[in-house]
Coordinates of C-alpha atoms (C1' of nucleotides) in Angstrom, one line a residue:
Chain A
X1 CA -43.8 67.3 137.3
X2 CA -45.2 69.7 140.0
X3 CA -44.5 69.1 143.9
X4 CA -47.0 67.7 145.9
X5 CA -48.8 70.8 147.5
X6 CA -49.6 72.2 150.3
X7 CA -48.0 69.9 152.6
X8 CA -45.5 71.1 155.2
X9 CA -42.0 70.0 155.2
X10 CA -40.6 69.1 158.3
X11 CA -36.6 68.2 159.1
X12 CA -35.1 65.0 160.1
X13 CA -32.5 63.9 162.0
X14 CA -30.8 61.3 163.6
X15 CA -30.1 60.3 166.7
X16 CA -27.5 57.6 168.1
X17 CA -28.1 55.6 171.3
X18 CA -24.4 54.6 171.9
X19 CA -23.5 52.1 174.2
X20 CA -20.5 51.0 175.4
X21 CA -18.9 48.5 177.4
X22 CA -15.8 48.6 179.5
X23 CA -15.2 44.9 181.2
X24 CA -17.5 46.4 184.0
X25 CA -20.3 48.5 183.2
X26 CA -22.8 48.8 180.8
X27 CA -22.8 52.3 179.5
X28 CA -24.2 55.2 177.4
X29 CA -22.0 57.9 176.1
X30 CA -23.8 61.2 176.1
X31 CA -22.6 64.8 174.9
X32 CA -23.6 68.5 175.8
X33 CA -25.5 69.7 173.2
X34 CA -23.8 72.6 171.4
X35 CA -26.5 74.7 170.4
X36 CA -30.1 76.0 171.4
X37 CA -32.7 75.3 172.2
X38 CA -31.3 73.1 175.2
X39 CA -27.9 74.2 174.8
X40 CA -25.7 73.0 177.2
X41 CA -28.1 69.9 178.4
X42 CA -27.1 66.0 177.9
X43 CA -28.5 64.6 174.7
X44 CA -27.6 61.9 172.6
X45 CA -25.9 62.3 169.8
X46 CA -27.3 63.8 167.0
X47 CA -27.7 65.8 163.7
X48 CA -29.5 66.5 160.5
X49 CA -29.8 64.0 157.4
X50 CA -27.8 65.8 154.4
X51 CA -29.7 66.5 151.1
X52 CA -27.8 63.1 149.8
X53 CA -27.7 61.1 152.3
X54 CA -29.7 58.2 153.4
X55 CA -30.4 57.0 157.1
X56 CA -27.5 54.9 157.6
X57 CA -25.2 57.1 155.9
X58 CA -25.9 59.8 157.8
X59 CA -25.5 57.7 161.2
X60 CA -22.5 56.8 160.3
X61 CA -21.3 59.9 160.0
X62 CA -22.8 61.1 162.7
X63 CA -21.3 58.4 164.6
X64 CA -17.6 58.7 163.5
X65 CA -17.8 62.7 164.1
X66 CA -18.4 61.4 167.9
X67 CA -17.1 58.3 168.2
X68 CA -13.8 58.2 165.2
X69 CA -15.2 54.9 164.7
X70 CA -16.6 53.4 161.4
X71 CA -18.0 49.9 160.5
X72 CA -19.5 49.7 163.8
X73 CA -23.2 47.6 164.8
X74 CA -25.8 50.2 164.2
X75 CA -29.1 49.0 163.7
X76 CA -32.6 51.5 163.5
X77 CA -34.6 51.5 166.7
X78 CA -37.7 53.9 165.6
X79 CA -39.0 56.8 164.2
X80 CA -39.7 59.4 166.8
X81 CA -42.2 62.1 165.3
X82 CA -44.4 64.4 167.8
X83 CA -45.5 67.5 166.7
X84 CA -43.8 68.4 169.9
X85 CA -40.6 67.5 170.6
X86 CA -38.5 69.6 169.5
X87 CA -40.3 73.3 170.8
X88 CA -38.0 74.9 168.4
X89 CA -39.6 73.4 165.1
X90 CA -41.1 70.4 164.1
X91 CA -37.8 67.2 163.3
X92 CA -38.6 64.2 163.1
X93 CA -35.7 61.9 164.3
X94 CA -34.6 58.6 163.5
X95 CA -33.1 56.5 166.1
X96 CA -30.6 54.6 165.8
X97 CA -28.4 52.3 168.3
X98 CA -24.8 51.1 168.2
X99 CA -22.7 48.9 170.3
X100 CA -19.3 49.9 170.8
X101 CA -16.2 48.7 173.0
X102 CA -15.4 51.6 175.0
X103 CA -11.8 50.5 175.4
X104 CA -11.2 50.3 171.7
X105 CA -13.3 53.4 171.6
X106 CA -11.4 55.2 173.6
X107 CA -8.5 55.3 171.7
X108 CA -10.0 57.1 169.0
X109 CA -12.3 59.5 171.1
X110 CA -13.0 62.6 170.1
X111 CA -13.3 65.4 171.9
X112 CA -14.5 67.9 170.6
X113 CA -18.0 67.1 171.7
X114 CA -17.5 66.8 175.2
X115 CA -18.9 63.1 175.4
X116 CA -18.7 61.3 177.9
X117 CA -20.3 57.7 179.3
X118 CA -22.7 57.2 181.7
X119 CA -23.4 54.4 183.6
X120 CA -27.1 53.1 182.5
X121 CA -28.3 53.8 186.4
X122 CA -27.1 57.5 186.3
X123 CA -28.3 58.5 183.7
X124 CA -28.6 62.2 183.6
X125 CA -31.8 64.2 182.1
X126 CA -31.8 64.2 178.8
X127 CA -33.6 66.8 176.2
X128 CA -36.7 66.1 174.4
X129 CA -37.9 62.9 174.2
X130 CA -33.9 61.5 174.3
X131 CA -35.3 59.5 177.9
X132 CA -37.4 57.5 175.8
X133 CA -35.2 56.7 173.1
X134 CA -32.8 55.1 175.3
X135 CA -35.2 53.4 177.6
X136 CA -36.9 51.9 174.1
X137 CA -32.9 50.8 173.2
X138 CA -32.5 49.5 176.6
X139 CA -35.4 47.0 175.9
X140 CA -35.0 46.6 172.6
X141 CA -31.4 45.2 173.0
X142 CA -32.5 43.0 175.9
X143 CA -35.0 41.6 173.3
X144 CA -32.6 41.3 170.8
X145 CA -29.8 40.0 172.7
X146 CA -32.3 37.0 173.9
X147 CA -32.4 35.6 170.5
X148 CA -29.0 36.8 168.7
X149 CA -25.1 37.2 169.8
X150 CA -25.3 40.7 169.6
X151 CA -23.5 41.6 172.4
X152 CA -20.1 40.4 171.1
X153 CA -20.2 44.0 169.5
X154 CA -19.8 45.0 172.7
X155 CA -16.8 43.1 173.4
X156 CA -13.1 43.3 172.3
X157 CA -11.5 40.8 170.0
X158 CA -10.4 37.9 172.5
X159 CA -12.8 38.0 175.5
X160 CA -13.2 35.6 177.7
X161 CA -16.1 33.4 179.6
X162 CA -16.5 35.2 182.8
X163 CA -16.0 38.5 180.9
X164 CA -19.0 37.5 178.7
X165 CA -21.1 36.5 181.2
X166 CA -20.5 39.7 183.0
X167 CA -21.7 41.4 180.4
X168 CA -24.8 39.3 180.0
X169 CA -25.7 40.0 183.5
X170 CA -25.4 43.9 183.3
X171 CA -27.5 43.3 180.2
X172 CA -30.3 41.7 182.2
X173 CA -29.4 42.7 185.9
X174 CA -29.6 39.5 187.1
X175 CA -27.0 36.7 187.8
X176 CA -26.8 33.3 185.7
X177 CA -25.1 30.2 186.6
X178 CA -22.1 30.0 185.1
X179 CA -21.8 26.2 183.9
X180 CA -25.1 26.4 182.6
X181 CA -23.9 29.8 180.9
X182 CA -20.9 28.2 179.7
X183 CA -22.7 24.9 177.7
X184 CA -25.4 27.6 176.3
X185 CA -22.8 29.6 174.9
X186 CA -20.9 27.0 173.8
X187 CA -23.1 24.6 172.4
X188 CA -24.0 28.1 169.3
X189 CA -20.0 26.8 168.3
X190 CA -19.5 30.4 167.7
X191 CA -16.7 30.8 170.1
X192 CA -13.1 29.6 169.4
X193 CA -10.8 28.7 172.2
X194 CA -7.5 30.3 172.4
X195 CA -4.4 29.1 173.8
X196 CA -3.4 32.3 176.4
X197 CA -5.1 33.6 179.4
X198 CA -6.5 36.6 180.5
X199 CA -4.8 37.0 184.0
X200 CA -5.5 40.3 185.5
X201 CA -8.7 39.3 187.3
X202 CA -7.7 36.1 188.7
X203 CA -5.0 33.7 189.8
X204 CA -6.0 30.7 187.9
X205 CA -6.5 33.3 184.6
X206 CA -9.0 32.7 181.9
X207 CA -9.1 31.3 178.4
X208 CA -9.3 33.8 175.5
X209 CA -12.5 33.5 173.1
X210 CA -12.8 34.5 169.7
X211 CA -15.9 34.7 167.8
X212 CA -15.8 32.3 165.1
X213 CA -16.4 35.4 162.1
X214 CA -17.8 33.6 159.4
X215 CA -20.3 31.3 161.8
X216 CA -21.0 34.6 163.4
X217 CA -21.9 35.9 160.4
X218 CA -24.2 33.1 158.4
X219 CA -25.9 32.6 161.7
X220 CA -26.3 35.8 163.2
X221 CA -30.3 35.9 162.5
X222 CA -30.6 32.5 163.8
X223 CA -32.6 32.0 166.7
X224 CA -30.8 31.4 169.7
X225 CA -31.7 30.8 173.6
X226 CA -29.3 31.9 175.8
X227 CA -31.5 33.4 178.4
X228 CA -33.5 31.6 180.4
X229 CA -36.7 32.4 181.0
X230 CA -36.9 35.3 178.8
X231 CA -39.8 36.2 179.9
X232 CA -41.4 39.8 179.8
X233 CA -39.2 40.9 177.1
X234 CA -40.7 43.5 174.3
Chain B
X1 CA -35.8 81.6 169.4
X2 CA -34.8 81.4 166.0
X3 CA -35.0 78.2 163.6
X4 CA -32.8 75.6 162.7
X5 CA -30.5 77.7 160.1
X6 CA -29.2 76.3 156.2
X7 CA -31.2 72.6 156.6
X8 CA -33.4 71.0 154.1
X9 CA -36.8 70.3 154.9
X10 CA -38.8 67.4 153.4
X11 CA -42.0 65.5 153.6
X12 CA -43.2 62.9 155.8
X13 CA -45.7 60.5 154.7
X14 CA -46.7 57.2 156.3
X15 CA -47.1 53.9 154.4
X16 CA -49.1 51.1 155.5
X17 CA -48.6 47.2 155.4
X18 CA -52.3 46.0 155.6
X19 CA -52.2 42.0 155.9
X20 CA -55.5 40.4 156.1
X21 CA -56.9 36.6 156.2
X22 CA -60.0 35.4 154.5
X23 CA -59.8 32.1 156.2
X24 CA -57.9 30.5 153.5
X25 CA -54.8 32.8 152.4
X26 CA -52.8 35.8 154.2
X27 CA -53.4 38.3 151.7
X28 CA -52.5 42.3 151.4
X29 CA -54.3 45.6 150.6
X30 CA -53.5 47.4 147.6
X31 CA -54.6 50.4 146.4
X32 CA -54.2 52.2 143.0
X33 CA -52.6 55.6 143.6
X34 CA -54.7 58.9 142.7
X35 CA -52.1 60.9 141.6
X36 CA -49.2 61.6 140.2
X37 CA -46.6 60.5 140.1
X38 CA -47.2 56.8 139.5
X39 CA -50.8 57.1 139.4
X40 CA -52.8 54.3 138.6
X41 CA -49.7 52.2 139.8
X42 CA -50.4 49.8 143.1
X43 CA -49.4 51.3 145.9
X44 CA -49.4 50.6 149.7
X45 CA -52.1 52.8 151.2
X46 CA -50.2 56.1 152.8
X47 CA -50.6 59.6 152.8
X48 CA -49.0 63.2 154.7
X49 CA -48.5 63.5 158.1
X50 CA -50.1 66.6 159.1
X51 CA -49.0 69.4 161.1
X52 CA -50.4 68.6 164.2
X53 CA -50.4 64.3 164.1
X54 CA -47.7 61.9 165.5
X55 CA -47.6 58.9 163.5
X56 CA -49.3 56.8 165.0
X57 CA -52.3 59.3 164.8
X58 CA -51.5 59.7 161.1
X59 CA -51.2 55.7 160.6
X60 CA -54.8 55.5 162.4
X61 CA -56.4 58.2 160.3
X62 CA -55.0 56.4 156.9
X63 CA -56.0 53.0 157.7
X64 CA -59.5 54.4 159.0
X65 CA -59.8 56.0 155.4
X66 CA -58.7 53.1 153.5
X67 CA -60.5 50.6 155.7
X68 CA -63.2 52.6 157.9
X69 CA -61.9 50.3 160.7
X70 CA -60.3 51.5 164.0
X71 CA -58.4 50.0 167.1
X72 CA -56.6 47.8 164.4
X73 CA -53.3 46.2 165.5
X74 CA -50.5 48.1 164.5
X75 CA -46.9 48.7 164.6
X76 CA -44.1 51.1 163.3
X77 CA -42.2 48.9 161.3
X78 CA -39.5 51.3 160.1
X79 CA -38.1 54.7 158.4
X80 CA -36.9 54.6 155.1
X81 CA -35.4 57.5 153.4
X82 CA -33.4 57.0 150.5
X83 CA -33.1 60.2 148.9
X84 CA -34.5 59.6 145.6
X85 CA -37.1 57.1 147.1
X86 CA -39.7 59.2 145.3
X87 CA -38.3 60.8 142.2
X88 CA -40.6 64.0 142.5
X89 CA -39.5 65.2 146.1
X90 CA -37.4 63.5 148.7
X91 CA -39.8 62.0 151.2
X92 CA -39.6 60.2 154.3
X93 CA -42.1 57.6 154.8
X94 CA -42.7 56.1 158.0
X95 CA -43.8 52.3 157.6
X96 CA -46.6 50.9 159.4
X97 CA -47.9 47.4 159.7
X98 CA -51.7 46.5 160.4
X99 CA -53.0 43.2 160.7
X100 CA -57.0 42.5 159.9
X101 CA -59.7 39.8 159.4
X102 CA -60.7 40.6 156.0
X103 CA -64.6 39.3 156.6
X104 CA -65.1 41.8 159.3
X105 CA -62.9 44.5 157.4
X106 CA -65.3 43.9 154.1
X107 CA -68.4 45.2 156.3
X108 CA -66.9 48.6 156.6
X109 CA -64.8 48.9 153.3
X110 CA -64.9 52.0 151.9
X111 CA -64.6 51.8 148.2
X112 CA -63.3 55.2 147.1
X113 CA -59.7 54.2 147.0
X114 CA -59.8 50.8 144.4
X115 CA -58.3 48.9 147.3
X116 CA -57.5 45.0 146.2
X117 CA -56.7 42.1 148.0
X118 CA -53.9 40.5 146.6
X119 CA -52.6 37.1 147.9
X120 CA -48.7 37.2 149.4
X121 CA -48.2 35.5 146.5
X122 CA -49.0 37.2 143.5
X123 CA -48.4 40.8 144.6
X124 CA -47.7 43.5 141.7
X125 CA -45.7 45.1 141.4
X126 CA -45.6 47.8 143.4
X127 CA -44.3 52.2 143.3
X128 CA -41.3 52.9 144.8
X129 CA -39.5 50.9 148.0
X130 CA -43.1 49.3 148.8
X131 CA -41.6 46.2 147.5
X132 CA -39.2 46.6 150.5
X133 CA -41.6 47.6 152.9
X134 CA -44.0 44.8 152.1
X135 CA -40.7 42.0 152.0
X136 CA -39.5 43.2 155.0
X137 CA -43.2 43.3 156.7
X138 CA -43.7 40.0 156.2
X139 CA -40.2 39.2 157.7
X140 CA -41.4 40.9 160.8
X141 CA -44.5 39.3 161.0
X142 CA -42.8 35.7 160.6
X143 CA -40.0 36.8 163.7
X144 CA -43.1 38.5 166.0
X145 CA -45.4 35.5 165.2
X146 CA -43.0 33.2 166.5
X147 CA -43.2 35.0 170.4
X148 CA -45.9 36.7 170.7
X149 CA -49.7 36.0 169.8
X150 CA -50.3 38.3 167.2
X151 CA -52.0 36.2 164.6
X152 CA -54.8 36.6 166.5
X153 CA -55.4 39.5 165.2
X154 CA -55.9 38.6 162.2
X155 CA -58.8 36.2 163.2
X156 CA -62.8 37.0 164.0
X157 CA -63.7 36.4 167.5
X158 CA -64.5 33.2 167.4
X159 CA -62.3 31.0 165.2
X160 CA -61.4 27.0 165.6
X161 CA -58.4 25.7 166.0
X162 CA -57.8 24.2 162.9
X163 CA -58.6 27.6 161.1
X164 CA -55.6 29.0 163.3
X165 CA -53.4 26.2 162.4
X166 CA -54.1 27.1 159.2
X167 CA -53.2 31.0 159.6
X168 CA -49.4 29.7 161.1
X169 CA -49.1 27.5 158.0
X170 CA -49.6 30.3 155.8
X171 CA -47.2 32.0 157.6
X172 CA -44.2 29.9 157.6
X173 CA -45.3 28.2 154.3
X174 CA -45.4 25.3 156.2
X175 CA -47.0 22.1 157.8
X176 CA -47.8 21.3 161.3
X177 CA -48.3 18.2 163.2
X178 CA -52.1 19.7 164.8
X179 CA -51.7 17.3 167.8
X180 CA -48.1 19.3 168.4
X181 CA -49.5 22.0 167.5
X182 CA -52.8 22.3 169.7
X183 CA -50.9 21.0 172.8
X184 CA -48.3 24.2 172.3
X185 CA -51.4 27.1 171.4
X186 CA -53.4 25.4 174.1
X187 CA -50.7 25.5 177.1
X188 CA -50.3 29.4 176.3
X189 CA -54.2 29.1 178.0
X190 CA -54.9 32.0 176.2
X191 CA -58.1 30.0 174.6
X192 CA -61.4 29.8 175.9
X193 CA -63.4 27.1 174.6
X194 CA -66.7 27.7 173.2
X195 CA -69.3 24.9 173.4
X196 CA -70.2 25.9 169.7
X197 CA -69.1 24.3 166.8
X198 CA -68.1 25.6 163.2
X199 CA -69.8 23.0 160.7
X200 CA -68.5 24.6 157.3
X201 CA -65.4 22.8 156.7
X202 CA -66.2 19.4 158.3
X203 CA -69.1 16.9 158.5
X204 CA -68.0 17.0 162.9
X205 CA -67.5 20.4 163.0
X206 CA -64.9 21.6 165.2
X207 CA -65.3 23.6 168.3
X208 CA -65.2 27.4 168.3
X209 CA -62.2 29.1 170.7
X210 CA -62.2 32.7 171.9
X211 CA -59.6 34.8 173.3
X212 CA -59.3 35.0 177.1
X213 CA -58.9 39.1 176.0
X214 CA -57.5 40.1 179.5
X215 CA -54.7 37.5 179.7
X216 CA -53.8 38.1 176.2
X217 CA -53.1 41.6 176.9
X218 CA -51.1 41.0 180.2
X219 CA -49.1 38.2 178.5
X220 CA -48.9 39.5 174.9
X221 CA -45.3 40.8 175.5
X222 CA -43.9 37.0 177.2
X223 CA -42.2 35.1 174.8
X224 CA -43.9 32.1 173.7
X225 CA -42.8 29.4 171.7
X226 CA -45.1 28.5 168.8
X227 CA -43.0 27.4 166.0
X228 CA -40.5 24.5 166.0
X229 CA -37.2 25.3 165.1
X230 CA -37.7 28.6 164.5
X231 CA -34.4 29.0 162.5
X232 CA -33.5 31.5 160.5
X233 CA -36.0 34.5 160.9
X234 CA -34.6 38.1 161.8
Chain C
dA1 C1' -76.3 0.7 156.9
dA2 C1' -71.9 1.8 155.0
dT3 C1' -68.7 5.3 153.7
dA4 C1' -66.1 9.4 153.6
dT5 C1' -64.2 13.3 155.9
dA6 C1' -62.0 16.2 159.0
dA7 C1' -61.7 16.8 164.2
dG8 C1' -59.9 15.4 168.4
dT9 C1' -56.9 13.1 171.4
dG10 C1' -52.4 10.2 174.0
dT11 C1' -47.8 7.8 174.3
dT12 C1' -43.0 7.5 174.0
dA13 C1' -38.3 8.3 173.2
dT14 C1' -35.2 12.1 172.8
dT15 C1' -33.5 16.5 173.9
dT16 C1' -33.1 20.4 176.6
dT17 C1' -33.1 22.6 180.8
dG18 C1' -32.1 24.1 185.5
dA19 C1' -30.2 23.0 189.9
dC20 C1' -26.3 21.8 192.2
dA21 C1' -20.5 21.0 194.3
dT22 C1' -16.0 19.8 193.5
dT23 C1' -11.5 20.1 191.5
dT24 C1' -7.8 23.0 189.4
dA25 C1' -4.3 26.5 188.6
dT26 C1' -2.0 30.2 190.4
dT27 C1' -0.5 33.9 193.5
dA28 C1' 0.3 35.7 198.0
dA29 C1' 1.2 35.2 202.7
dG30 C1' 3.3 33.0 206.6
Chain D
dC1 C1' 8.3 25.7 201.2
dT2 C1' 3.8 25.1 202.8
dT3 C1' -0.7 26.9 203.3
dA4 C1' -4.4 29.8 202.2
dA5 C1' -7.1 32.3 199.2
dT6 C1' -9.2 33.2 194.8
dA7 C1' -11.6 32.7 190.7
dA8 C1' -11.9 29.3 186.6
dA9 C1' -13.3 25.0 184.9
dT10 C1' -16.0 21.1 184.7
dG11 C1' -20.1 16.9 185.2
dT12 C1' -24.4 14.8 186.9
dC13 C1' -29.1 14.1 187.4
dA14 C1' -33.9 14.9 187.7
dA15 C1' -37.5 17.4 185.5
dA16 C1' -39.5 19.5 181.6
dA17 C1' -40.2 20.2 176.8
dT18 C1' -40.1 18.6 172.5
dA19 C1' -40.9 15.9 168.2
dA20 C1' -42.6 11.9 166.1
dC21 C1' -46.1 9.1 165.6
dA22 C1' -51.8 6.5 164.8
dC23 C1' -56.2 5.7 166.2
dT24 C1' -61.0 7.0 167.5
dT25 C1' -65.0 10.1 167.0
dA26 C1' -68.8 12.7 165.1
dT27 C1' -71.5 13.7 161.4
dA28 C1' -73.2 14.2 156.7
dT29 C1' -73.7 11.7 152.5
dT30 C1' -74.7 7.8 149.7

DNA sequence: AATATAAGTGTTATTTTGACATTTATTAAG
DNA sequence: CTTAATAAATGTCAAAATAACACTTATATT
């Protein structure tokens, strides 16, 4: 068999939209790139796809060079291709997001990359066409989190009600009520009470949560409805 | 500036996901591939992505050559890459899905390329991870059908409302109740009533609708809710 | 004139939703 | 020890959305 001809060959690589939560924020972790062009500039995190490897394998290791973690949510967002955008030669880059508890995360940090999160409303300039990437991630896990109970990944373990709903509000930037909250979440039966409370960030303290694994698991593509009014989502 | 140093370069090709309805059946083009390797295998319709294209310009030229139709609905589905996806040179294909109404389309078909109708349900088999690509197509189609009025795009102008009830049966391979079902398509008031009647399929004929274009495209992103129990999609 | 066919339409009971306020557990302060 | 302050937990009700269900209408054919 002869190649196909005369068609150019063009690298690919991947890149990770990353984000983390810490109890408070909703954030992105970012490095400074290590090489040119654009050395020295915020970027996501990326690299080239090995002569082996498919997509996912290479974000995972991309990921656990970064991030020390492994198994983690990662889920392709898009193919990003413009003749353009990287000025130094034609790569095509594969996006992919991942949802990470930064306070797990931080344990395992590595830091030889110089990461480091950013709040989603300070986001630095980023190079190429990373803006868009996370901007399409951003919506993209709005949309998803409408429908699915994604953003557990986000979450430690044992988490509990107001902690969740916190998170649902950064998600959204908005405010829900939290008894309606409460029976929508509860009523999916994916959450398992625990006995002990959470008791730093009040007086009464809060039940624990668990998910409920193996419900999580067999209905995790179910379709859920735990926003209201989704409206204008993409 | 000097290039990326020591990393593989490989081809990019787009692949794309035609689905078409004839009225009756959701149905997919096929073609029979030119050349080796595989040829005279059916194949999704794809091709290079040249030097100076993004993909979406690529994606428009293919379908254009395959179906001499522009402006057609269409959507990155995903990137797949397994290394030895195509035994004769690792290639990444970019998947792309297109939606058409196969009366209009078979005006304008250009015949140079073998291209086949097949219906969803007695596809070939097919070269390479098309099988995938279709599957998971149709997957996609099902979950975006279910928020957002896209089947519309895969009917003429004017079309009645039990044609359309038709096209979401096909879909979901399944059965609505049509006084359900008009009440939910009709509150989206995303249909104008015509005051003419299609008089094929019935002795009373039933009344033609139209899209109100401008409110479709200002509320094609809002989440609607056409399908009961929309279950288990993903 | 009678019949056959598919289109078109309305009601009701049930479920889901969104809006809303009070009670409870605990710590800290006086 | 009593009181105050704080955030968690919980229930009701009216409105809206849904799903189940059957009859009437227009027309072509016989």
């Amino acid at each position: 068999m002869t190649k196909y001809q005369h068609q150019k060959r063009v690298l690919v690589a991947i890149d990770c939209i990353i984000f983390g939560f810490d109890g408070a924020d909703l954030k992105l972790l970012l490095i400074k790139r290590g090489f040119e062009p654009e050395k020295g500039k915020w970027s996501l995190m990326g690299g080239f796809v090995k002569a082996t490897e498919n997509f996912e394998q290479a974000a995972s290791r991309i990921l656990k060079q970064l991030t020390g973690l492994e198994g983690l949510y990662m889920e392709q967002l898009l193919a990003f291709g413009d003749p353009g955008r990287d000025p130094m030669e034609r790569t095509v880059s594969i996006a992919y997001f991942s949802l990470i508890d930064i306070l797990q995360y931080e344990k395992q940090i590595s830091h030889e990359y110089h990461a480091e999160w950013f709040s989603l409303h300070e986001i630095p300039r980023l190079i190429f066409d990373h803006q868009d990437m996370v901007e399409l991630a951003r919506e993209k896990l709005r949309y998803k989190a409408a429908f699915h109970p994604i953003l557990f990944e986000l979450l430690p373990q044992k988490f509990t009600l107001p902690q969740l709903q916190h998170l649902y509000e950064e998600v959204y930037n908005t405010r829900f009520d939290k008894r309606n909250f409460s029976r929508k979440i509860l009523s999916t039966e994916l959450l398992v009470k625990q006995k002990d409370k959470e008791k730093e960030n009040s007086k009464k303290g809060a039940y624990y949560y668990k998910l409920n694994k193996k419900k999580y698991k067999i209905h995790f593509h179910e379709i859920l409805n735990i926003i209201p009014n989704p409206g204008n989502l993409h």
